[in-house]
mmCIF file of C-alpha atoms in Angstrom:
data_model
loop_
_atom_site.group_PDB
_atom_site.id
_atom_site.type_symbol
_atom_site.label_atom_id
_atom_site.label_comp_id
_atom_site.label_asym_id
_atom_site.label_seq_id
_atom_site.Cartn_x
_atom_site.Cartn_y
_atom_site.Cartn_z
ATOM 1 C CA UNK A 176 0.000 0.000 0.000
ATOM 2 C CA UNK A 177 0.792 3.483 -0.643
ATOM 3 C CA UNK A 178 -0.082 7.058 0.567
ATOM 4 C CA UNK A 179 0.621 9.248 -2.934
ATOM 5 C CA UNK A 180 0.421 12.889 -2.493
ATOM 6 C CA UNK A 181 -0.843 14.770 -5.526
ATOM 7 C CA UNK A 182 1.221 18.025 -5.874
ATOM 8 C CA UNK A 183 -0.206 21.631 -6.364
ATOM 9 C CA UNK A 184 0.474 24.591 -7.272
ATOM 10 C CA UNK A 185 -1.265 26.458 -4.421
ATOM 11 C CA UNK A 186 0.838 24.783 -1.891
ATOM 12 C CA UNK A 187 4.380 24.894 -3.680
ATOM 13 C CA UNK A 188 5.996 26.192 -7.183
ATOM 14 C CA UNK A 189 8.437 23.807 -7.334
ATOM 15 C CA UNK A 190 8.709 22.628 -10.684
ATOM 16 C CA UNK A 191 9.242 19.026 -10.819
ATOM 17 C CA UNK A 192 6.382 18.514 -8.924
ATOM 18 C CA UNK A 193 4.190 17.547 -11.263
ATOM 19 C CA UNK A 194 6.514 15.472 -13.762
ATOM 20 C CA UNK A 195 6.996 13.203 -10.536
ATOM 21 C CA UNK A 196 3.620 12.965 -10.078
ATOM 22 C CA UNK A 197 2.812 12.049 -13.477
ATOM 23 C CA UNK A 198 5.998 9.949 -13.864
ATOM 24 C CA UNK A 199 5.312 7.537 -11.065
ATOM 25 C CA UNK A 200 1.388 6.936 -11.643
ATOM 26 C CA UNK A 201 2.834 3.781 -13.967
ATOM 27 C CA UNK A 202 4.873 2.885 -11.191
ATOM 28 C CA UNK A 203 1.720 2.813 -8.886
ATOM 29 C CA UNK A 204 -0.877 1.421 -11.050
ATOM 30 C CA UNK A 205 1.592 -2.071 -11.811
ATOM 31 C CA UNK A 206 3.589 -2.391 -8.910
ATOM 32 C CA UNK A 207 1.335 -0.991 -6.020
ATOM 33 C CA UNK A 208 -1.889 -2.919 -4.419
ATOM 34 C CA UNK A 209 -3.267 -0.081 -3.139
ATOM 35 C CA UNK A 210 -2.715 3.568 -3.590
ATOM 36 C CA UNK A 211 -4.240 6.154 -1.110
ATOM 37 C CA UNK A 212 -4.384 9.130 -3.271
ATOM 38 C CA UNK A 213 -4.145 13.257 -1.091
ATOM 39 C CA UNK A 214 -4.612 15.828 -2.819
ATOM 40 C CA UNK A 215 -1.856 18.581 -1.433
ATOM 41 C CA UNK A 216 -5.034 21.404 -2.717
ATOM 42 C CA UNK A 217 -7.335 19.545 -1.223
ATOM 43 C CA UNK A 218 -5.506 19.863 2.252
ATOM 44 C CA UNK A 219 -4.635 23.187 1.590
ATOM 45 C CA UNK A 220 -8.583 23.862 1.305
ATOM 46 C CA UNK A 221 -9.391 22.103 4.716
ATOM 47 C CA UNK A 222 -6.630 23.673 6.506
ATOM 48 C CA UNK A 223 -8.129 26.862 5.149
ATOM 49 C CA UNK A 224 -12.137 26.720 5.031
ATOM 50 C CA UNK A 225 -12.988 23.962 7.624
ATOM 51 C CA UNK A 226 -9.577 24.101 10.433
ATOM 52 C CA UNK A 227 -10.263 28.033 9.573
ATOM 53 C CA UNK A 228 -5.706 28.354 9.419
ATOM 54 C CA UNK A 229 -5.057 32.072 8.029
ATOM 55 C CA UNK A 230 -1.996 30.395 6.371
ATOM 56 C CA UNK A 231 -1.295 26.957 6.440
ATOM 57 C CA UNK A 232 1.963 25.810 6.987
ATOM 58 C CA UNK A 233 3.638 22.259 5.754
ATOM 59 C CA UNK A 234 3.329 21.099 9.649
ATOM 60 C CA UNK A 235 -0.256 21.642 9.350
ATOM 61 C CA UNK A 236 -0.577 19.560 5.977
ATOM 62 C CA UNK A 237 1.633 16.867 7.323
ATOM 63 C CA UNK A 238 -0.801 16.928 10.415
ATOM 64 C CA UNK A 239 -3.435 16.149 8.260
ATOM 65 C CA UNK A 240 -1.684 13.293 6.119
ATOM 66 C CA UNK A 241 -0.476 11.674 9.708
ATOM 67 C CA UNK A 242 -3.786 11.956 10.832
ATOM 68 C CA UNK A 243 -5.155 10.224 7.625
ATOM 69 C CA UNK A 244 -2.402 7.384 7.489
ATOM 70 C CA UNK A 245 -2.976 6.937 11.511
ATOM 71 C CA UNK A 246 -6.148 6.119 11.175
ATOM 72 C CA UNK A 247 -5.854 3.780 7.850
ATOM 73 C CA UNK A 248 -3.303 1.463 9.631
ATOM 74 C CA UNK A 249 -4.954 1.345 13.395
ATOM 75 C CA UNK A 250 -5.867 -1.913 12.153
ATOM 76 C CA UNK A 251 -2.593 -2.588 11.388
ATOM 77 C CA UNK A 252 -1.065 -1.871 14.803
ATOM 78 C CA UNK A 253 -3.899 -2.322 17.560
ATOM 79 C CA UNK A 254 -5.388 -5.953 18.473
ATOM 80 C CA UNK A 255 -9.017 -6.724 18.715
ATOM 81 C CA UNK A 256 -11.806 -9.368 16.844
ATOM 82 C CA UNK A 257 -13.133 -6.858 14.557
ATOM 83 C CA UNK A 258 -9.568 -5.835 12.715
ATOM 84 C CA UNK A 259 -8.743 -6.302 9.582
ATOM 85 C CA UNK A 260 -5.712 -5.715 7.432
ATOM 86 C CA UNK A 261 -4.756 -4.072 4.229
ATOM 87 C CA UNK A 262 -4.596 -7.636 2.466
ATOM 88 C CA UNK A 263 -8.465 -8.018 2.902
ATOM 89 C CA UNK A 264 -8.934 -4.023 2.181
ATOM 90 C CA UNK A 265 -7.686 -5.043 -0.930
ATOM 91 C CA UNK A 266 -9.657 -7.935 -1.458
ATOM 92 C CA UNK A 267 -13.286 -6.233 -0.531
ATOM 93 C CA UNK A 268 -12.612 -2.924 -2.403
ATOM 94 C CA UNK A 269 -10.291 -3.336 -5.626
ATOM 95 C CA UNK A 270 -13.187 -5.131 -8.308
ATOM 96 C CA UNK A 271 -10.317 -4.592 -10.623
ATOM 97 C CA UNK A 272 -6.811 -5.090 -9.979
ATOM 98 C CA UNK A 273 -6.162 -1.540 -11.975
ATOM 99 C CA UNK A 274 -8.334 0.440 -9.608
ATOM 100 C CA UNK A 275 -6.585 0.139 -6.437
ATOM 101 C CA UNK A 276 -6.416 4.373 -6.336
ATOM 102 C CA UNK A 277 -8.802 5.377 -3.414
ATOM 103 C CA UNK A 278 -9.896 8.430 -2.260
ATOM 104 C CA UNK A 279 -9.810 8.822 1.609
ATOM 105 C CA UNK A 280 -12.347 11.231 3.362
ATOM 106 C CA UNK A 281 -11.238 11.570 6.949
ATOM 107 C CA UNK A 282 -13.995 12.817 10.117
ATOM 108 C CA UNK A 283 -13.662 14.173 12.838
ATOM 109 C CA UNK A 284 -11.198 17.016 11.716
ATOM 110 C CA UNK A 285 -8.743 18.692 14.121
ATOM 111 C CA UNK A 286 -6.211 21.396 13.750
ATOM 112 C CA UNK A 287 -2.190 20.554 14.687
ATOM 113 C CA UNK A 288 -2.619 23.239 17.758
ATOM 114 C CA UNK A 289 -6.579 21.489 19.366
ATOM 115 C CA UNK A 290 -7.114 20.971 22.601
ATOM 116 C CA UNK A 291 -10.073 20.745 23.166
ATOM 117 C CA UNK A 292 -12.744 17.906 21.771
ATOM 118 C CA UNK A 293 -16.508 17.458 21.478
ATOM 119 C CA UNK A 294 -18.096 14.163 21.255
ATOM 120 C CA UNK A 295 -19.683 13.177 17.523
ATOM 121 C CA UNK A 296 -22.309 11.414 17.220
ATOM 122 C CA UNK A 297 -22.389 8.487 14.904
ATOM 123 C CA UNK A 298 -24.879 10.418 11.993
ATOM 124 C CA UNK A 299 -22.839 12.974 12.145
ATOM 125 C CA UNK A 300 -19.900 11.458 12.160
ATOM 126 C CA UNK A 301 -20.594 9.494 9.136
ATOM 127 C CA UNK A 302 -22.405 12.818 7.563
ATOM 128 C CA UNK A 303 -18.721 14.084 7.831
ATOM 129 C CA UNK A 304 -16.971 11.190 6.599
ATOM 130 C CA UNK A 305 -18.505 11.667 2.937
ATOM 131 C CA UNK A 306 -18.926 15.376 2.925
ATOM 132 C CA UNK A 307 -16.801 16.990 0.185
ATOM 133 C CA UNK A 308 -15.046 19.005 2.301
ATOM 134 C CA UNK A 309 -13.542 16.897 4.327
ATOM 135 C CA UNK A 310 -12.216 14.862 1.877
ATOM 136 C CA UNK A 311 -8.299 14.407 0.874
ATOM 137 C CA UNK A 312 -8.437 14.572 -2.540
ATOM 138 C CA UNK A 313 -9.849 17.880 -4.462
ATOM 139 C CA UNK A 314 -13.016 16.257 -5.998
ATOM 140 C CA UNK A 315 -17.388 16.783 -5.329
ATOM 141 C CA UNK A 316 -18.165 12.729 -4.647
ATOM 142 C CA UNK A 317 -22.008 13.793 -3.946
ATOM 143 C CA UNK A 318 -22.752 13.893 -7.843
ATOM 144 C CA UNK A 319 -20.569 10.524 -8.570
ATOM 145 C CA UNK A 320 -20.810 6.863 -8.240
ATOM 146 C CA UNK A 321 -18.664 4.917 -5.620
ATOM 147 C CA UNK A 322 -17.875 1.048 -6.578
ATOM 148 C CA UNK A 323 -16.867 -0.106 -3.279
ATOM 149 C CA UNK A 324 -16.949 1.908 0.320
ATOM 150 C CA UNK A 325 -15.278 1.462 3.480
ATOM 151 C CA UNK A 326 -15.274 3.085 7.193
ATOM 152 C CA UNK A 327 -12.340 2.126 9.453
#
């Protein structure tokens, strides 16, 4: 599995940026099982509009990528009955093994500096979860069509 971050050009100028991007999709697509894809804008846009950060720093993008990648692999590192692992994430939402690239909304959100916490209810929670804005990669999912769906 991989976490891919998708460069853009309201976070950096750099200008390789995007040839490595494009360059290693190939890469991903035959040698990857799964590919968790982040959208650097799309970060960019929840630091701003929803964590309400005057001017987001790297820290507070990597906060949200460790946040996202935390959460993905608690499975990985926690016991319990109900755990799975990334083998049988694979298995229950790649139908084809080209489309392995998934898009990763995250809930509840929290800013690098929070302290302080407010219990979510589970509608809520879940309203979150798919809402467009809390999503890591820069794309409206209410108009679309998901094949497969999963909440860890």
């Amino acid at each position: 599995a991989t976490f891919s971050v998708v460069p853009s050009p309201k976070v950096s100028d750099t200008v390789v940026e995007p040839y490595n991007a494009t360059l290693s999709v190939h890469q991903l697509v035959e040698n990857s099982d799964e590919t968790f894809c982040i959208d650097n804008e799309a970060l960019y846009d929840i630091c701003m509009r929803t964590l309400k950060l005057s001017n987001p720093s790297y820290g507070d993008l990597n906060h949200l990528v460790s946040a996202v990648m935390s959460g993905v692999t608690t499975c990985l590192r926690f016991p319990g009955q109900l755990n799975s692992d990334l083998r049988k994430l694979a298995v229950n939402m790649v139908p084809f093994p080209r489309l392995h690239f998934f898009m990763v909304g995250f809930a509840p959100l929290t800013s690098r500096g929070a302290h302080s916490f407010r219990a979510v209810s589970v509608p809520e929670l879940t309203q979150q979860m798919f809402d467009p804005k809390n999503m890591m990669a820069a794309s409206d999912f209410r108009n679309g069509r998901y094949l497969t769906c999963s909440a860890i």
